[in-house]
C-alpha positions as a Python dict, from the first residue, in 0.01 Angstrom:
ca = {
    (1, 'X'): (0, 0, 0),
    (2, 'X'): (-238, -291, -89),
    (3, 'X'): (-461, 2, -288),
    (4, 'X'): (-162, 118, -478),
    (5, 'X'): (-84, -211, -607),
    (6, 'X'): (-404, -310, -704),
    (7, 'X'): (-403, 34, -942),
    (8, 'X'): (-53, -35, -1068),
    (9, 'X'): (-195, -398, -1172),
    (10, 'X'): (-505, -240, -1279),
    (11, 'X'): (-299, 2, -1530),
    (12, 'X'): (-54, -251, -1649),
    (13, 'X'): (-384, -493, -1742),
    (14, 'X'): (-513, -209, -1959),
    (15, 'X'): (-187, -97, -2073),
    (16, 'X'): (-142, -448, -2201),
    (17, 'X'): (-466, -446, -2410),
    (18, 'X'): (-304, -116, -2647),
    (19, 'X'): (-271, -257, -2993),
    (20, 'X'): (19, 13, -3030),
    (21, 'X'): (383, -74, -3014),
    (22, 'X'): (461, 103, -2693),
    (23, 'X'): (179, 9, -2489),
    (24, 'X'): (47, 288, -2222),
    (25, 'X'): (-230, 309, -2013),
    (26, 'X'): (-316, 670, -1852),
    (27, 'X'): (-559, 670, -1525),
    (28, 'X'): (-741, 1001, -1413),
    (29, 'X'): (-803, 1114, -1046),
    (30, 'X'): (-1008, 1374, -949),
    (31, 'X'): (-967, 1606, -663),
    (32, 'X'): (-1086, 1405, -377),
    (33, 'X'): (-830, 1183, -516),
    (34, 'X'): (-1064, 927, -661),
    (35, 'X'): (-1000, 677, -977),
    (36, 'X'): (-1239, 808, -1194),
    (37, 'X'): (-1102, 727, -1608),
    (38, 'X'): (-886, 477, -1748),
    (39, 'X'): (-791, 509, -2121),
    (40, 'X'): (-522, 367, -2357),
    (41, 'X'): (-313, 524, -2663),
    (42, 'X'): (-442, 448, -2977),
    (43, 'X'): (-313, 482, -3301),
    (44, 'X'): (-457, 704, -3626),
    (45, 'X'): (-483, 507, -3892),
    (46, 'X'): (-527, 860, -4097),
    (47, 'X'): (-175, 952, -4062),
    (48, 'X'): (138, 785, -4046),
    (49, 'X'): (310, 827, -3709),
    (50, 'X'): (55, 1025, -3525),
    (51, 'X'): (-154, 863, -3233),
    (52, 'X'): (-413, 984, -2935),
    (53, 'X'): (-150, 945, -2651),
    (54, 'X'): (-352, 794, -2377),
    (55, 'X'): (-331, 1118, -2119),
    (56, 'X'): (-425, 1268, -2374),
    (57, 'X'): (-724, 1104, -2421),
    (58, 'X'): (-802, 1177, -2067),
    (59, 'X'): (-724, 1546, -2101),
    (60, 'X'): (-989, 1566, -2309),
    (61, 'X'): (-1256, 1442, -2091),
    (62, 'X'): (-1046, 1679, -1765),
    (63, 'X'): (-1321, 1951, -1701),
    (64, 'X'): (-1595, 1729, -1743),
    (65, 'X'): (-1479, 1441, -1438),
    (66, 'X'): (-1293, 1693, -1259),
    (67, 'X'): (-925, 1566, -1344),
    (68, 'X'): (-623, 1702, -1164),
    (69, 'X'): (-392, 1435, -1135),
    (70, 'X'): (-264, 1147, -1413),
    (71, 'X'): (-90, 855, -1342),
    (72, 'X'): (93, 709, -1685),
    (73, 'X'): (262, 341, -1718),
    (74, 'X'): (422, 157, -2016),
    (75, 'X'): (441, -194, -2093),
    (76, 'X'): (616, -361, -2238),
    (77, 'X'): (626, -694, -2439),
    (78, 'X'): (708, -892, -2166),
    (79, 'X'): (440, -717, -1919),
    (80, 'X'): (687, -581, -1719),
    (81, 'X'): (705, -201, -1626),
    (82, 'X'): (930, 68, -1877),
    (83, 'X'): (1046, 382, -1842),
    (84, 'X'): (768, 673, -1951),
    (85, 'X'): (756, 1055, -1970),
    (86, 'X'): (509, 1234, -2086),
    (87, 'X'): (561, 1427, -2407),
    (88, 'X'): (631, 1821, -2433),
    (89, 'X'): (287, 1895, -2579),
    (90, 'X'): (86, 1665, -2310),
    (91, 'X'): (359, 1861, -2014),
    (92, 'X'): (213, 2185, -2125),
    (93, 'X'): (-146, 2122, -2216),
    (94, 'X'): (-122, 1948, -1865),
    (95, 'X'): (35, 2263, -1704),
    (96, 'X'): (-264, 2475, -1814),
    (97, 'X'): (-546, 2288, -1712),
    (98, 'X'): (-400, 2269, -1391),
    (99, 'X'): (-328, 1890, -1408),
    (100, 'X'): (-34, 1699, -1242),
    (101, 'X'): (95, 1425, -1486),
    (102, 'X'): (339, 1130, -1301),
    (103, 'X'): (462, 820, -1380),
    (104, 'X'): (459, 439, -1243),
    (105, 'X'): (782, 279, -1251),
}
């Protein structure tokens, strides 16, 4: 219990550091269940709208740290925990890499 709050404090501290409006923080396991990235969304300042959504930035780095599980959170202004779900596109680049994508809330 004591482990799992210390990584739901852990992701709402990096969430929190997002210069995005909707602030999320992603964190990567690998198989033997270990914490093993932490990233943030970020926006692209070469298009309006479009952003690296955090587990997506993690997806990207999946085969090389042995991913298989991602935990998302949101923040929100007031540091307090919001409602997330990951996006159609991350659900199914998720589902074929073989990666389980859940939320904290």
């Amino acid at each position: 219990m004591a482990i799992a709050l210390a990584l739901i404090e852990r992701a709402i501290k990096k969430a929190s550091k997002s210069i995005c409006k909707f602030q999320i923080a992603a964190l990567g396991f690998n198989g033997r269940g270990e914490l093993v990235l932490i990233k943030t969304n970020r926006p692209r300042f070469c298009r309006y709208g479009g952003g690296l959504h955090a587990e997506m930035a993690i997806m990207n780095k999946a085969r090389r740290y042995g991913i298989v599980r991602i935990l998302i959170c949101r923040v929100g202004k007031s540091g307090l925990l919001r409602p997330i779900e990951p996006c159609a596109c991350c659900s199914k680049i998720a589902e074929k890499l073989g990666i389980k994508i859940e939320t904290i809330y």
